[in-house]
Amino acid sequence: MEKVIADSQARLKAEDAMRLRKGDLEEDIDRDSAWVKRLGWVKHFGSRDLLDVFEAAEWIRAKAATNGRAQQEGEQVTRERLLLVRLGKSFDREVDRCCWRLNSVPTETLQWLASVTATNPSGMPFGSKGKEASMSKYRSVGHRYLSFC
């Protein structure tokens, strides 16, 4: 009886590990939150390996900081990584170049840019908040977007 229980627990543990790695392939009220359904993750990712998705989403700077899983890279991968780093630096320069121009944009235009509706301008104009943590986060999102393109 002990062997049957141990075998069953080992099988369930292996199934759970596979489910966590591959995700739930079924959409069901018991399985997904409304947020996951709205994003359509099950349809989009399907049976893809979520570790591969994570590695694709990890930005170049994060890979460099953690030594990128300590795997051997080919010449093509190294060249691609260098190009992405150059693209990220170019993106940072463009953000810096454009941020100072916000001071010359009329306040009413900035209020419309900050608005969440198309009918009313926001009371607070759009602008750089001046917080380095916020800018770093926005740049990180921009870098990830560029790496996916």
Short mmCIF file of N, CA and C in Angstrom, two decimals:
data_model
loop_
_atom_site.label_atom_id
_atom_site.label_comp_id
_atom_site.label_asym_id
_atom_site.label_seq_id
_atom_site.Cartn_x
_atom_site.Cartn_y
_atom_site.Cartn_z
N MET A 1 0.82 -1.19 0.00
CA MET A 1 0.00 0.00 0.00
C MET A 1 0.87 1.27 0.00
N GLU A 2 1.96 1.23 0.78
CA GLU A 2 2.88 2.36 0.83
C GLU A 2 3.47 2.66 -0.55
N LYS A 3 3.79 1.60 -1.28
CA LYS A 3 4.38 1.76 -2.61
C LYS A 3 3.38 2.41 -3.57
N VAL A 4 2.12 2.01 -3.50
CA VAL A 4 1.07 2.58 -4.35
C VAL A 4 0.91 4.07 -4.04
N ILE A 5 0.90 4.42 -2.77
CA ILE A 5 0.77 5.83 -2.38
C ILE A 5 1.98 6.62 -2.84
N ALA A 6 3.17 6.08 -2.65
CA ALA A 6 4.39 6.77 -3.07
C ALA A 6 4.41 6.95 -4.58
N ASP A 7 4.02 5.91 -5.34
CA ASP A 7 3.98 6.01 -6.80
C ASP A 7 2.96 7.06 -7.25
N SER A 8 1.82 7.07 -6.59
CA SER A 8 0.77 8.04 -6.93
C SER A 8 1.24 9.46 -6.64
N GLN A 9 1.88 9.67 -5.50
CA GLN A 9 2.38 11.00 -5.16
C GLN A 9 3.47 11.44 -6.13
N ALA A 10 4.33 10.54 -6.53
CA ALA A 10 5.39 10.87 -7.49
C ALA A 10 4.78 11.24 -8.84
N ARG A 11 3.75 10.49 -9.26
CA ARG A 11 3.09 10.79 -10.54
C ARG A 11 2.41 12.15 -10.48
N LEU A 12 1.70 12.44 -9.39
CA LEU A 12 1.04 13.74 -9.24
C LEU A 12 2.05 14.89 -9.21
N LYS A 13 3.17 14.67 -8.55
CA LYS A 13 4.21 15.69 -8.49
C LYS A 13 4.78 15.96 -9.88
N ALA A 14 5.00 14.91 -10.66
CA ALA A 14 5.50 15.06 -12.03
C ALA A 14 4.48 15.78 -12.90
N GLU A 15 3.19 15.45 -12.74
CA GLU A 15 2.14 16.13 -13.51
C GLU A 15 2.07 17.61 -13.14
N ASP A 16 2.19 17.93 -11.86
CA ASP A 16 2.18 19.32 -11.43
C ASP A 16 3.37 20.09 -11.99
N ALA A 17 4.54 19.46 -11.98
CA ALA A 17 5.73 20.11 -12.53
C ALA A 17 5.55 20.38 -14.02
N MET A 18 4.98 19.42 -14.75
CA MET A 18 4.75 19.61 -16.19
C MET A 18 3.70 20.70 -16.42
N ARG A 19 2.66 20.73 -15.59
CA ARG A 19 1.63 21.75 -15.75
C ARG A 19 2.20 23.14 -15.48
N LEU A 20 3.06 23.26 -14.48
CA LEU A 20 3.68 24.55 -14.19
C LEU A 20 4.61 24.98 -15.31
N ARG A 21 5.26 24.02 -15.94
CA ARG A 21 6.19 24.35 -17.02
C ARG A 21 5.45 24.66 -18.31
N LYS A 22 4.40 23.92 -18.61
CA LYS A 22 3.65 24.10 -19.85
C LYS A 22 2.42 24.97 -19.68
N GLY A 23 1.90 25.08 -18.46
CA GLY A 23 0.69 25.85 -18.23
C GLY A 23 -0.54 24.99 -18.44
N ASP A 24 -1.68 25.54 -18.05
CA ASP A 24 -2.95 24.84 -18.28
C ASP A 24 -3.35 25.03 -19.73
N LEU A 25 -3.64 23.93 -20.41
CA LEU A 25 -4.04 24.01 -21.81
C LEU A 25 -5.55 24.12 -21.95
N GLU A 26 -6.26 24.00 -20.85
CA GLU A 26 -7.71 24.06 -20.89
C GLU A 26 -8.18 25.37 -20.28
N GLU A 27 -9.20 25.96 -20.94
CA GLU A 27 -9.82 27.14 -20.36
C GLU A 27 -11.06 26.68 -19.62
N ASP A 28 -11.19 27.09 -18.39
CA ASP A 28 -12.31 26.65 -17.58
C ASP A 28 -12.50 27.66 -16.47
N ILE A 29 -13.69 27.77 -15.97
CA ILE A 29 -13.97 28.73 -14.90
C ILE A 29 -13.15 28.42 -13.65
N ASP A 30 -12.84 27.15 -13.44
CA ASP A 30 -12.07 26.78 -12.26
C ASP A 30 -10.57 26.99 -12.45
N ARG A 31 -10.13 27.17 -13.67
CA ARG A 31 -8.69 27.21 -13.95
C ARG A 31 -8.15 28.63 -14.13
N ASP A 32 -8.91 29.49 -14.77
CA ASP A 32 -8.39 30.80 -15.15
C ASP A 32 -9.11 31.93 -14.43
N SER A 33 -8.35 32.96 -14.11
CA SER A 33 -8.96 34.17 -13.57
C SER A 33 -9.51 34.98 -14.74
N ALA A 34 -10.35 35.96 -14.45
CA ALA A 34 -10.90 36.81 -15.50
C ALA A 34 -9.79 37.55 -16.23
N TRP A 35 -8.75 37.92 -15.50
CA TRP A 35 -7.63 38.64 -16.10
C TRP A 35 -6.90 37.77 -17.12
N VAL A 36 -6.64 36.52 -16.78
CA VAL A 36 -5.96 35.60 -17.70
C VAL A 36 -6.83 35.36 -18.92
N LYS A 37 -8.13 35.23 -18.74
CA LYS A 37 -9.04 35.03 -19.88
C LYS A 37 -9.04 36.24 -20.79
N ARG A 38 -9.07 37.43 -20.20
CA ARG A 38 -9.11 38.66 -20.99
C ARG A 38 -7.85 38.80 -21.83
N LEU A 39 -6.71 38.41 -21.27
CA LEU A 39 -5.46 38.50 -22.02
C LEU A 39 -5.32 37.40 -23.06
N GLY A 40 -6.04 36.30 -22.89
CA GLY A 40 -5.99 35.21 -23.86
C GLY A 40 -4.68 34.44 -23.83
N TRP A 41 -4.09 34.29 -22.65
CA TRP A 41 -2.80 33.62 -22.55
C TRP A 41 -2.85 32.17 -22.96
N VAL A 42 -3.92 31.48 -22.59
CA VAL A 42 -4.00 30.05 -22.91
C VAL A 42 -3.98 29.86 -24.42
N LYS A 43 -4.75 30.67 -25.14
CA LYS A 43 -4.78 30.56 -26.60
C LYS A 43 -3.44 30.96 -27.21
N HIS A 44 -2.84 32.01 -26.67
CA HIS A 44 -1.60 32.52 -27.25
C HIS A 44 -0.42 31.58 -27.01
N PHE A 45 -0.22 31.16 -25.78
CA PHE A 45 0.94 30.34 -25.47
C PHE A 45 0.72 28.87 -25.78
N GLY A 46 -0.53 28.41 -25.74
CA GLY A 46 -0.81 27.02 -26.07
C GLY A 46 0.05 26.07 -25.27
N SER A 47 0.74 25.18 -25.96
CA SER A 47 1.57 24.19 -25.26
C SER A 47 3.04 24.57 -25.27
N ARG A 48 3.35 25.84 -25.48
CA ARG A 48 4.75 26.27 -25.47
C ARG A 48 5.35 26.10 -24.08
N ASP A 49 6.63 25.85 -24.07
CA ASP A 49 7.35 25.70 -22.81
C ASP A 49 7.51 27.09 -22.18
N LEU A 50 6.97 27.28 -20.98
CA LEU A 50 6.99 28.59 -20.34
C LEU A 50 8.40 29.04 -19.96
N LEU A 51 9.33 28.11 -19.78
CA LEU A 51 10.72 28.50 -19.52
C LEU A 51 11.32 29.16 -20.76
N ASP A 52 10.98 28.65 -21.95
CA ASP A 52 11.46 29.29 -23.18
C ASP A 52 10.86 30.68 -23.33
N VAL A 53 9.59 30.83 -22.98
CA VAL A 53 8.93 32.14 -23.04
C VAL A 53 9.61 33.10 -22.07
N PHE A 54 9.92 32.63 -20.86
CA PHE A 54 10.60 33.47 -19.87
C PHE A 54 11.96 33.92 -20.38
N GLU A 55 12.72 33.00 -20.96
CA GLU A 55 14.05 33.36 -21.46
C GLU A 55 13.96 34.36 -22.60
N ALA A 56 12.94 34.23 -23.44
CA ALA A 56 12.76 35.20 -24.52
C ALA A 56 12.37 36.57 -23.99
N ALA A 57 11.65 36.60 -22.87
CA ALA A 57 11.18 37.87 -22.31
C ALA A 57 12.24 38.55 -21.45
N GLU A 58 13.23 37.79 -21.01
CA GLU A 58 14.25 38.37 -20.15
C GLU A 58 15.12 39.32 -20.97
N TRP A 59 15.22 40.53 -20.53
CA TRP A 59 15.95 41.55 -21.28
C TRP A 59 17.45 41.31 -21.21
N ILE A 60 18.14 41.80 -22.20
CA ILE A 60 19.57 41.60 -22.37
C ILE A 60 20.35 42.02 -21.13
N ARG A 61 20.00 43.17 -20.54
CA ARG A 61 20.75 43.64 -19.37
C ARG A 61 20.57 42.70 -18.18
N ALA A 62 19.39 42.11 -18.05
CA ALA A 62 19.17 41.16 -16.96
C ALA A 62 19.99 39.90 -17.20
N LYS A 63 20.08 39.47 -18.45
CA LYS A 63 20.89 38.29 -18.75
C LYS A 63 22.36 38.56 -18.45
N ALA A 64 22.81 39.77 -18.78
CA ALA A 64 24.21 40.11 -18.53
C ALA A 64 24.48 40.16 -17.02
N ALA A 65 23.52 40.67 -16.26
CA ALA A 65 23.71 40.78 -14.81
C ALA A 65 23.73 39.42 -14.13
N THR A 66 22.98 38.47 -14.67
CA THR A 66 22.92 37.14 -14.06
C THR A 66 23.74 36.11 -14.83
N ASN A 67 24.57 36.58 -15.72
CA ASN A 67 25.39 35.72 -16.57
C ASN A 67 24.56 34.79 -17.44
N GLY A 68 23.34 35.19 -17.74
CA GLY A 68 22.49 34.54 -18.73
C GLY A 68 22.43 33.04 -18.69
N ARG A 69 22.21 32.46 -17.55
CA ARG A 69 22.06 31.02 -17.39
C ARG A 69 23.35 30.25 -17.65
N ALA A 70 24.46 30.96 -17.77
CA ALA A 70 25.78 30.34 -17.91
C ALA A 70 25.82 29.31 -19.04
N GLN A 71 25.26 29.69 -20.18
CA GLN A 71 25.28 28.76 -21.31
C GLN A 71 26.25 29.27 -22.37
N GLN A 72 26.76 28.36 -23.14
CA GLN A 72 27.67 28.71 -24.22
C GLN A 72 26.87 29.38 -25.33
N GLU A 73 27.40 30.47 -25.85
CA GLU A 73 26.71 31.19 -26.91
C GLU A 73 27.47 31.04 -28.21
N GLY A 74 26.72 30.93 -29.27
CA GLY A 74 27.33 30.89 -30.58
C GLY A 74 27.65 32.29 -31.05
N GLU A 75 28.35 32.38 -32.15
CA GLU A 75 28.74 33.68 -32.69
C GLU A 75 27.51 34.49 -33.10
N GLN A 76 26.51 33.84 -33.68
CA GLN A 76 25.29 34.51 -34.11
C GLN A 76 24.53 35.10 -32.91
N VAL A 77 24.44 34.36 -31.83
CA VAL A 77 23.74 34.83 -30.63
C VAL A 77 24.48 36.01 -30.01
N THR A 78 25.80 35.93 -29.99
CA THR A 78 26.60 37.03 -29.44
C THR A 78 26.42 38.29 -30.27
N ARG A 79 26.42 38.15 -31.59
CA ARG A 79 26.23 39.30 -32.47
C ARG A 79 24.84 39.91 -32.27
N GLU A 80 23.84 39.06 -32.16
CA GLU A 80 22.48 39.55 -31.94
C GLU A 80 22.36 40.27 -30.60
N ARG A 81 23.00 39.74 -29.59
CA ARG A 81 22.97 40.38 -28.27
C ARG A 81 23.63 41.76 -28.32
N LEU A 82 24.77 41.87 -29.00
CA LEU A 82 25.44 43.17 -29.12
C LEU A 82 24.57 44.17 -29.87
N LEU A 83 23.87 43.71 -30.91
CA LEU A 83 22.98 44.61 -31.65
C LEU A 83 21.82 45.07 -30.77
N LEU A 84 21.29 44.18 -29.95
CA LEU A 84 20.20 44.57 -29.05
C LEU A 84 20.67 45.56 -27.99
N VAL A 85 21.89 45.38 -27.51
CA VAL A 85 22.45 46.33 -26.53
C VAL A 85 22.60 47.71 -27.18
N ARG A 86 23.10 47.74 -28.41
CA ARG A 86 23.23 49.02 -29.13
C ARG A 86 21.87 49.66 -29.36
N LEU A 87 20.87 48.85 -29.70
CA LEU A 87 19.52 49.36 -29.90
C LEU A 87 18.97 49.94 -28.60
N GLY A 88 19.23 49.27 -27.48
CA GLY A 88 18.78 49.77 -26.18
C GLY A 88 19.43 51.10 -25.83
N LYS A 89 20.73 51.24 -26.12
CA LYS A 89 21.41 52.51 -25.85
C LYS A 89 20.86 53.62 -26.73
N SER A 90 20.56 53.29 -27.98
CA SER A 90 19.97 54.27 -28.89
C SER A 90 18.59 54.71 -28.38
N PHE A 91 17.81 53.75 -27.90
CA PHE A 91 16.50 54.06 -27.33
C PHE A 91 16.64 55.01 -26.14
N ASP A 92 17.61 54.75 -25.27
CA ASP A 92 17.84 55.62 -24.11
C ASP A 92 18.19 57.04 -24.55
N ARG A 93 19.02 57.15 -25.59
CA ARG A 93 19.38 58.48 -26.09
C ARG A 93 18.16 59.21 -26.63
N GLU A 94 17.27 58.50 -27.33
CA GLU A 94 16.06 59.13 -27.87
C GLU A 94 15.12 59.57 -26.75
N VAL A 95 15.00 58.77 -25.72
CA VAL A 95 14.15 59.15 -24.58
C VAL A 95 14.71 60.42 -23.94
N ASP A 96 16.01 60.47 -23.73
CA ASP A 96 16.63 61.66 -23.14
C ASP A 96 16.45 62.88 -24.04
N ARG A 97 16.59 62.66 -25.34
CA ARG A 97 16.47 63.77 -26.30
C ARG A 97 15.05 64.32 -26.32
N CYS A 98 14.06 63.44 -26.18
CA CYS A 98 12.66 63.88 -26.26
C CYS A 98 12.12 64.42 -24.94
N CYS A 99 12.66 63.98 -23.82
CA CYS A 99 12.12 64.41 -22.52
C CYS A 99 12.28 65.91 -22.31
N TRP A 100 13.38 66.48 -22.73
CA TRP A 100 13.57 67.91 -22.48
C TRP A 100 12.62 68.74 -23.32
N ARG A 101 12.08 68.17 -24.41
CA ARG A 101 11.14 68.91 -25.25
C ARG A 101 9.77 69.07 -24.61
N LEU A 102 9.47 68.29 -23.59
CA LEU A 102 8.17 68.41 -22.94
C LEU A 102 7.92 69.82 -22.41
N ASN A 103 8.97 70.52 -22.04
CA ASN A 103 8.82 71.88 -21.52
C ASN A 103 8.31 72.85 -22.57
N SER A 104 8.52 72.55 -23.85
CA SER A 104 8.09 73.46 -24.91
C SER A 104 6.71 73.12 -25.47
N VAL A 105 6.11 72.03 -25.02
CA VAL A 105 4.76 71.65 -25.48
C VAL A 105 3.73 72.41 -24.65
N PRO A 106 2.69 72.96 -25.31
CA PRO A 106 1.67 73.71 -24.55
C PRO A 106 1.02 72.86 -23.46
N THR A 107 0.68 73.50 -22.36
CA THR A 107 0.11 72.80 -21.21
C THR A 107 -1.19 72.08 -21.57
N GLU A 108 -2.02 72.71 -22.39
CA GLU A 108 -3.29 72.08 -22.78
C GLU A 108 -3.05 70.77 -23.53
N THR A 109 -2.07 70.75 -24.40
CA THR A 109 -1.73 69.53 -25.13
C THR A 109 -1.26 68.45 -24.16
N LEU A 110 -0.45 68.84 -23.20
CA LEU A 110 0.03 67.88 -22.20
C LEU A 110 -1.12 67.34 -21.35
N GLN A 111 -2.12 68.18 -21.06
CA GLN A 111 -3.28 67.72 -20.31
C GLN A 111 -4.08 66.70 -21.11
N TRP A 112 -4.21 66.93 -22.41
CA TRP A 112 -4.91 65.95 -23.26
C TRP A 112 -4.12 64.65 -23.35
N LEU A 113 -2.81 64.75 -23.41
CA LEU A 113 -1.98 63.54 -23.46
C LEU A 113 -2.11 62.71 -22.18
N ALA A 114 -2.30 63.38 -21.05
CA ALA A 114 -2.40 62.67 -19.77
C ALA A 114 -3.81 62.15 -19.50
N SER A 115 -4.77 62.55 -20.31
CA SER A 115 -6.15 62.16 -20.07
C SER A 115 -6.39 60.69 -20.39
N VAL A 116 -7.28 60.07 -19.62
CA VAL A 116 -7.64 58.67 -19.87
C VAL A 116 -8.90 58.58 -20.73
N THR A 117 -9.58 59.70 -20.94
CA THR A 117 -10.76 59.72 -21.80
C THR A 117 -10.52 60.67 -22.96
N ALA A 118 -11.29 60.49 -24.02
CA ALA A 118 -11.13 61.34 -25.19
C ALA A 118 -11.97 62.61 -25.09
N THR A 119 -12.78 62.74 -24.04
CA THR A 119 -13.68 63.88 -23.94
C THR A 119 -13.23 64.95 -22.97
N ASN A 120 -12.41 64.61 -21.99
CA ASN A 120 -11.99 65.58 -20.97
C ASN A 120 -10.48 65.55 -20.80
N PRO A 121 -9.85 66.73 -20.76
CA PRO A 121 -8.41 66.75 -20.48
C PRO A 121 -8.16 66.47 -18.99
N SER A 122 -7.01 65.97 -18.71
CA SER A 122 -6.64 65.69 -17.32
C SER A 122 -6.27 67.00 -16.63
N GLY A 123 -6.49 67.06 -15.34
CA GLY A 123 -6.11 68.25 -14.58
C GLY A 123 -4.60 68.36 -14.43
N MET A 124 -3.94 67.23 -14.41
CA MET A 124 -2.49 67.18 -14.26
C MET A 124 -1.86 66.93 -15.63
N PRO A 125 -1.01 67.82 -16.12
CA PRO A 125 -0.43 67.61 -17.45
C PRO A 125 0.55 66.44 -17.49
N PHE A 126 0.65 65.84 -18.67
CA PHE A 126 1.60 64.75 -18.89
C PHE A 126 3.01 65.30 -18.75
N GLY A 127 3.88 64.50 -18.19
CA GLY A 127 5.26 64.93 -18.08
C GLY A 127 6.10 63.88 -17.40
N SER A 128 7.38 64.10 -17.45
CA SER A 128 8.29 63.20 -16.77
C SER A 128 8.21 63.51 -15.29
N LYS A 129 8.06 62.49 -14.50
CA LYS A 129 7.85 62.68 -13.06
C LYS A 129 9.14 63.00 -12.33
N GLY A 130 10.26 62.83 -13.00
CA GLY A 130 11.53 63.16 -12.39
C GLY A 130 12.06 62.10 -11.45
N LYS A 131 11.36 60.99 -11.32
CA LYS A 131 11.81 59.92 -10.44
C LYS A 131 12.60 58.91 -11.26
N GLU A 132 13.81 58.68 -10.85
CA GLU A 132 14.69 57.78 -11.60
C GLU A 132 14.15 56.36 -11.65
N ALA A 133 13.51 55.91 -10.57
CA ALA A 133 12.97 54.55 -10.56
C ALA A 133 11.88 54.40 -11.62
N SER A 134 11.03 55.42 -11.77
CA SER A 134 9.97 55.37 -12.78
C SER A 134 10.56 55.36 -14.18
N MET A 135 11.52 56.24 -14.41
CA MET A 135 12.14 56.30 -15.74
C MET A 135 12.86 55.00 -16.07
N SER A 136 13.49 54.42 -15.08
CA SER A 136 14.18 53.15 -15.30
C SER A 136 13.19 52.06 -15.67
N LYS A 137 12.05 52.05 -15.00
CA LYS A 137 11.03 51.05 -15.30
C LYS A 137 10.48 51.25 -16.71
N TYR A 138 10.18 52.49 -17.09
CA TYR A 138 9.66 52.76 -18.42
C TYR A 138 10.68 52.38 -19.50
N ARG A 139 11.93 52.68 -19.24
CA ARG A 139 12.97 52.31 -20.21
C ARG A 139 13.09 50.80 -20.32
N SER A 140 12.98 50.12 -19.21
CA SER A 140 13.05 48.67 -19.23
C SER A 140 11.92 48.08 -20.06
N VAL A 141 10.72 48.62 -19.91
CA VAL A 141 9.59 48.16 -20.72
C VAL A 141 9.86 48.44 -22.20
N GLY A 142 10.39 49.61 -22.50
CA GLY A 142 10.73 49.94 -23.89
C GLY A 142 11.77 48.99 -24.45
N HIS A 143 12.77 48.66 -23.66
CA HIS A 143 13.82 47.73 -24.11
C HIS A 143 13.23 46.36 -24.40
N ARG A 144 12.37 45.89 -23.53
CA ARG A 144 11.75 44.58 -23.76
C ARG A 144 10.91 44.59 -25.02
N TYR A 145 10.16 45.65 -25.21
CA TYR A 145 9.34 45.76 -26.42
C TYR A 145 10.22 45.70 -27.66
N LEU A 146 11.31 46.44 -27.65
CA LEU A 146 12.22 46.42 -28.80
C LEU A 146 12.82 45.05 -29.02
N SER A 147 13.12 44.33 -27.95
CA SER A 147 13.72 43.01 -28.12
C SER A 147 12.72 42.02 -28.71
N PHE A 148 11.43 42.21 -28.44
CA PHE A 148 10.43 41.33 -29.05
C PHE A 148 10.23 41.64 -30.52
N CYS A 149 10.41 42.91 -30.89
CA CYS A 149 10.23 43.28 -32.30
C CYS A 149 11.36 42.71 -33.11
#
